[in-house]
């Protein structure tokens, strides 16, 4: 049997409203208990009925939890991502990353042979050394690949 979606509006019949309140209250308290046990979380739930009756659940001391909640709110730590210090840290990291990107782009341009007019003789010598090393590595890799392909072809011929 499939249940239909319940429209979220006040239940007019007081008996039905009371039954729904009791069932949902028990369900909520059960979920709070399960959350505290399964996830080792500090959970507190406070419910007041329409008639003012108090229902509560707390995985630890309710007063300590409420005090902790109040203290947490006063310190403004409820959202550490909005704190001024955190924003300043993010801004500094972004600036450092932007500088690093700019530096790498300049280096790449020099290795591609662009923008060399501003380089000193020593810088040009260093760029040349890096290019020679890169070319040597490329040639070694190419030679190894050629050797591997040659060996595979020889094995293929021998097997046939």
PDB file of C-alpha atoms in Angstrom:
ATOM      1  CA  UNK A   1       0.000   0.000   0.000  1.00  0.00           C
ATOM      2  CA  UNK A   2       1.418   3.364  -1.064  1.00  0.00           C
ATOM      3  CA  UNK A   3       0.950   6.430   1.071  1.00  0.00           C
ATOM      4  CA  UNK A   4       0.094   9.706  -0.567  1.00  0.00           C
ATOM      5  CA  UNK A   5       2.025  12.898  -0.007  1.00  0.00           C
ATOM      6  CA  UNK A   6       0.730  14.841   2.998  1.00  0.00           C
ATOM      7  CA  UNK A   7      -0.095  18.460   2.292  1.00  0.00           C
ATOM      8  CA  UNK A   8       1.760  20.712   4.721  1.00  0.00           C
ATOM      9  CA  UNK A   9      -1.002  22.646   6.414  1.00  0.00           C
ATOM     10  CA  UNK A  10      -2.536  22.701   9.866  1.00  0.00           C
ATOM     11  CA  UNK A  11      -4.700  19.680  10.659  1.00  0.00           C
ATOM     12  CA  UNK A  12      -8.119  21.051  11.577  1.00  0.00           C
ATOM     13  CA  UNK A  13      -9.453  18.002  13.458  1.00  0.00           C
ATOM     14  CA  UNK A  14      -8.003  18.227  16.993  1.00  0.00           C
ATOM     15  CA  UNK A  15      -8.015  14.442  17.546  1.00  0.00           C
ATOM     16  CA  UNK A  16      -6.191  13.805  14.265  1.00  0.00           C
ATOM     17  CA  UNK A  17      -3.806  16.651  15.056  1.00  0.00           C
ATOM     18  CA  UNK A  18      -3.003  15.143  18.484  1.00  0.00           C
ATOM     19  CA  UNK A  19      -2.452  11.655  17.008  1.00  0.00           C
ATOM     20  CA  UNK A  20      -0.186  13.090  14.281  1.00  0.00           C
ATOM     21  CA  UNK A  21       1.719  15.138  16.867  1.00  0.00           C
ATOM     22  CA  UNK A  22       2.321  12.069  19.049  1.00  0.00           C
ATOM     23  CA  UNK A  23       3.492   9.899  16.149  1.00  0.00           C
ATOM     24  CA  UNK A  24       5.748  12.539  14.644  1.00  0.00           C
ATOM     25  CA  UNK A  25       7.131  13.545  18.044  1.00  0.00           C
ATOM     26  CA  UNK A  26       8.038   9.922  18.787  1.00  0.00           C
ATOM     27  CA  UNK A  27       9.573   9.590  15.324  1.00  0.00           C
ATOM     28  CA  UNK A  28      11.626  12.742  15.796  1.00  0.00           C
ATOM     29  CA  UNK A  29      12.870  11.667  19.225  1.00  0.00           C
ATOM     30  CA  UNK A  30      13.752   8.227  17.836  1.00  0.00           C
ATOM     31  CA  UNK A  31      15.718   9.818  14.971  1.00  0.00           C
ATOM     32  CA  UNK A  32      17.556  12.053  17.430  1.00  0.00           C
ATOM     33  CA  UNK A  33      18.514   9.026  19.524  1.00  0.00           C
ATOM     34  CA  UNK A  34      19.654   7.082  16.454  1.00  0.00           C
ATOM     35  CA  UNK A  35      21.737  10.022  15.248  1.00  0.00           C
ATOM     36  CA  UNK A  36      23.447  10.323  18.618  1.00  0.00           C
ATOM     37  CA  UNK A  37      24.217   6.589  18.810  1.00  0.00           C
ATOM     38  CA  UNK A  38      25.185   5.915  15.194  1.00  0.00           C
ATOM     39  CA  UNK A  39      27.205   9.073  14.603  1.00  0.00           C
ATOM     40  CA  UNK A  40      28.405   9.749  18.148  1.00  0.00           C
ATOM     41  CA  UNK A  41      26.862  13.209  17.858  1.00  0.00           C
ATOM     42  CA  UNK A  42      25.716  15.438  20.680  1.00  0.00           C
ATOM     43  CA  UNK A  43      21.992  15.808  19.989  1.00  0.00           C
ATOM     44  CA  UNK A  44      19.306  17.693  21.887  1.00  0.00           C
ATOM     45  CA  UNK A  45      15.662  18.121  20.927  1.00  0.00           C
ATOM     46  CA  UNK A  46      13.133  20.321  22.722  1.00  0.00           C
ATOM     47  CA  UNK A  47       9.456  20.118  21.787  1.00  0.00           C
ATOM     48  CA  UNK A  48       6.522  22.025  23.276  1.00  0.00           C
ATOM     49  CA  UNK A  49       3.045  20.751  22.482  1.00  0.00           C
ATOM     50  CA  UNK A  50       0.174  23.082  21.656  1.00  0.00           C
ATOM     51  CA  UNK A  51      -0.912  22.850  25.297  1.00  0.00           C
ATOM     52  CA  UNK A  52       2.575  23.765  26.530  1.00  0.00           C
ATOM     53  CA  UNK A  53       3.743  20.303  27.574  1.00  0.00           C
ATOM     54  CA  UNK A  54       7.517  19.813  27.316  1.00  0.00           C
ATOM     55  CA  UNK A  55       9.101  16.827  25.557  1.00  0.00           C
ATOM     56  CA  UNK A  56      12.849  16.591  25.293  1.00  0.00           C
ATOM     57  CA  UNK A  57      15.730  14.324  24.387  1.00  0.00           C
ATOM     58  CA  UNK A  58      19.409  14.909  24.952  1.00  0.00           C
ATOM     59  CA  UNK A  59      22.299  12.544  24.355  1.00  0.00           C
ATOM     60  CA  UNK A  60      24.211  14.358  27.108  1.00  0.00           C
ATOM     61  CA  UNK A  61      23.285  16.967  29.712  1.00  0.00           C
ATOM     62  CA  UNK A  62      20.658  19.294  28.206  1.00  0.00           C
ATOM     63  CA  UNK A  63      21.894  22.341  30.141  1.00  0.00           C
ATOM     64  CA  UNK A  64      25.474  21.813  28.955  1.00  0.00           C
ATOM     65  CA  UNK A  65      24.285  21.452  25.376  1.00  0.00           C
ATOM     66  CA  UNK A  66      22.218  24.641  25.577  1.00  0.00           C
ATOM     67  CA  UNK A  67      25.130  26.520  27.138  1.00  0.00           C
ATOM     68  CA  UNK A  68      27.439  25.222  24.429  1.00  0.00           C
ATOM     69  CA  UNK A  69      24.940  26.355  21.779  1.00  0.00           C
ATOM     70  CA  UNK A  70      24.711  29.852  23.271  1.00  0.00           C
ATOM     71  CA  UNK A  71      28.485  30.158  23.562  1.00  0.00           C
ATOM     72  CA  UNK A  72      28.926  28.949  20.001  1.00  0.00           C
ATOM     73  CA  UNK A  73      26.546  31.584  18.695  1.00  0.00           C
ATOM     74  CA  UNK A  74      28.188  34.417  20.660  1.00  0.00           C
ATOM     75  CA  UNK A  75      31.643  33.611  19.373  1.00  0.00           C
ATOM     76  CA  UNK A  76      30.412  33.730  15.796  1.00  0.00           C
ATOM     77  CA  UNK A  77      31.931  30.352  15.064  1.00  0.00           C
ATOM     78  CA  UNK A  78      28.752  28.870  13.709  1.00  0.00           C
ATOM     79  CA  UNK A  79      30.103  29.571  10.233  1.00  0.00           C
ATOM     80  CA  UNK A  80      33.912  29.763  10.161  1.00  0.00           C
ATOM     81  CA  UNK A  81      33.818  30.511   6.416  1.00  0.00           C
ATOM     82  CA  UNK A  82      32.418  33.974   7.095  1.00  0.00           C
ATOM     83  CA  UNK A  83      35.038  35.030   9.623  1.00  0.00           C
ATOM     84  CA  UNK A  84      37.320  37.902   8.664  1.00  0.00           C
ATOM     85  CA  UNK A  85      40.474  35.887   9.337  1.00  0.00           C
ATOM     86  CA  UNK A  86      39.395  33.063   7.078  1.00  0.00           C
ATOM     87  CA  UNK A  87      38.478  35.486   4.280  1.00  0.00           C
ATOM     88  CA  UNK A  88      41.859  37.211   4.630  1.00  0.00           C
ATOM     89  CA  UNK A  89      43.637  33.851   4.431  1.00  0.00           C
ATOM     90  CA  UNK A  90      41.719  32.932   1.261  1.00  0.00           C
ATOM     91  CA  UNK A  91      42.567  36.296  -0.276  1.00  0.00           C
ATOM     92  CA  UNK A  92      46.290  35.823   0.435  1.00  0.00           C
ATOM     93  CA  UNK A  93      46.226  32.301  -1.010  1.00  0.00           C
ATOM     94  CA  UNK A  94      44.497  33.589  -4.143  1.00  0.00           C
ATOM     95  CA  UNK A  95      47.087  36.358  -4.574  1.00  0.00           C
ATOM     96  CA  UNK A  96      49.968  33.901  -4.128  1.00  0.00           C
ATOM     97  CA  UNK A  97      48.401  31.498  -6.628  1.00  0.00           C
ATOM     98  CA  UNK A  98      47.920  34.319  -9.148  1.00  0.00           C
ATOM     99  CA  UNK A  99      51.593  35.343  -8.791  1.00  0.00           C
ATOM    100  CA  UNK A 100      52.706  31.744  -9.223  1.00  0.00           C
ATOM    101  CA  UNK A 101      50.575  31.371 -12.369  1.00  0.00           C
ATOM    102  CA  UNK A 102      52.023  34.594 -13.794  1.00  0.00           C
ATOM    103  CA  UNK A 103      55.557  33.378 -13.062  1.00  0.00           C
ATOM    104  CA  UNK A 104      54.904  30.002 -14.717  1.00  0.00           C
ATOM    105  CA  UNK A 105      53.373  31.676 -17.781  1.00  0.00           C
ATOM    106  CA  UNK A 106      56.457  33.909 -18.169  1.00  0.00           C
ATOM    107  CA  UNK A 107      58.718  30.887 -17.841  1.00  0.00           C
ATOM    108  CA  UNK A 108      56.678  28.994 -20.432  1.00  0.00           C
ATOM    109  CA  UNK A 109      56.853  31.931 -22.852  1.00  0.00           C
ATOM    110  CA  UNK A 110      60.642  32.048 -22.500  1.00  0.00           C
ATOM    111  CA  UNK A 111      60.933  28.312 -23.105  1.00  0.00           C
ATOM    112  CA  UNK A 112      58.855  28.795 -26.254  1.00  0.00           C
ATOM    113  CA  UNK A 113      61.271  31.516 -27.411  1.00  0.00           C
ATOM    114  CA  UNK A 114      58.971  34.482 -26.776  1.00  0.00           C
ATOM    115  CA  UNK A 115      59.781  37.532 -24.675  1.00  0.00           C
ATOM    116  CA  UNK A 116      63.531  36.870 -24.594  1.00  0.00           C
ATOM    117  CA  UNK A 117      64.437  40.532 -25.190  1.00  0.00           C
ATOM    118  CA  UNK A 118      64.340  41.300 -21.468  1.00  0.00           C
ATOM    119  CA  UNK A 119      66.564  38.325 -20.513  1.00  0.00           C
ATOM    120  CA  UNK A 120      70.177  38.661 -19.440  1.00  0.00           C
ATOM    121  CA  UNK A 121      72.965  36.551 -20.912  1.00  0.00           C
ATOM    122  CA  UNK A 122      72.902  34.254 -17.859  1.00  0.00           C
ATOM    123  CA  UNK A 123      69.130  33.775 -18.095  1.00  0.00           C
ATOM    124  CA  UNK A 124      69.450  32.891 -21.780  1.00  0.00           C
ATOM    125  CA  UNK A 125      72.207  30.410 -20.954  1.00  0.00           C
ATOM    126  CA  UNK A 126      69.959  28.777 -18.282  1.00  0.00           C
ATOM    127  CA  UNK A 127      67.021  28.555 -20.702  1.00  0.00           C
ATOM    128  CA  UNK A 128      69.317  26.958 -23.288  1.00  0.00           C
ATOM    129  CA  UNK A 129      70.547  24.431 -20.704  1.00  0.00           C
ATOM    130  CA  UNK A 130      66.953  23.519 -19.768  1.00  0.00           C
ATOM    131  CA  UNK A 131      66.028  23.105 -23.428  1.00  0.00           C
ATOM    132  CA  UNK A 132      69.061  20.882 -24.078  1.00  0.00           C
ATOM    133  CA  UNK A 133      68.116  18.700 -21.083  1.00  0.00           C
ATOM    134  CA  UNK A 134      64.511  18.478 -22.283  1.00  0.00           C
ATOM    135  CA  UNK A 135      65.611  17.602 -25.798  1.00  0.00           C
ATOM    136  CA  UNK A 136      67.931  14.907 -24.439  1.00  0.00           C
ATOM    137  CA  UNK A 137      65.099  13.362 -22.401  1.00  0.00           C
ATOM    138  CA  UNK A 138      62.773  13.470 -25.397  1.00  0.00           C
ATOM    139  CA  UNK A 139      65.358  11.751 -27.602  1.00  0.00           C
ATOM    140  CA  UNK A 140      65.989   9.079 -24.950  1.00  0.00           C
ATOM    141  CA  UNK A 141      62.261   8.397 -24.607  1.00  0.00           C
ATOM    142  CA  UNK A 142      61.886   8.273 -28.384  1.00  0.00           C
ATOM    143  CA  UNK A 143      64.821   5.854 -28.694  1.00  0.00           C
ATOM    144  CA  UNK A 144      63.377   3.599 -25.973  1.00  0.00           C
ATOM    145  CA  UNK A 145      59.962   3.533 -27.653  1.00  0.00           C
ATOM    146  CA  UNK A 146      61.596   2.743 -31.004  1.00  0.00           C
ATOM    147  CA  UNK A 147      63.614  -0.062 -29.387  1.00  0.00           C
ATOM    148  CA  UNK A 148      60.487  -1.517 -27.711  1.00  0.00           C
ATOM    149  CA  UNK A 149      58.542  -1.436 -30.987  1.00  0.00           C
ATOM    150  CA  UNK A 150      61.433  -3.069 -32.824  1.00  0.00           C
ATOM    151  CA  UNK A 151      61.578  -5.891 -30.239  1.00  0.00           C
ATOM    152  CA  UNK A 152      57.816  -6.458 -30.495  1.00  0.00           C
ATOM    153  CA  UNK A 153      58.004  -6.663 -34.277  1.00  0.00           C
ATOM    154  CA  UNK A 154      60.898  -9.135 -34.097  1.00  0.00           C
ATOM    155  CA  UNK A 155      58.922 -11.291 -31.625  1.00  0.00           C
ATOM    156  CA  UNK A 156      55.916 -11.169 -33.943  1.00  0.00           C
ATOM    157  CA  UNK A 157      58.007 -12.294 -36.901  1.00  0.00           C
ATOM    158  CA  UNK A 158      59.608 -15.121 -34.907  1.00  0.00           C
ATOM    159  CA  UNK A 159      56.231 -16.366 -33.623  1.00  0.00           C
ATOM    160  CA  UNK A 160      54.786 -16.530 -37.146  1.00  0.00           C
TER     161      UNK A 160
END
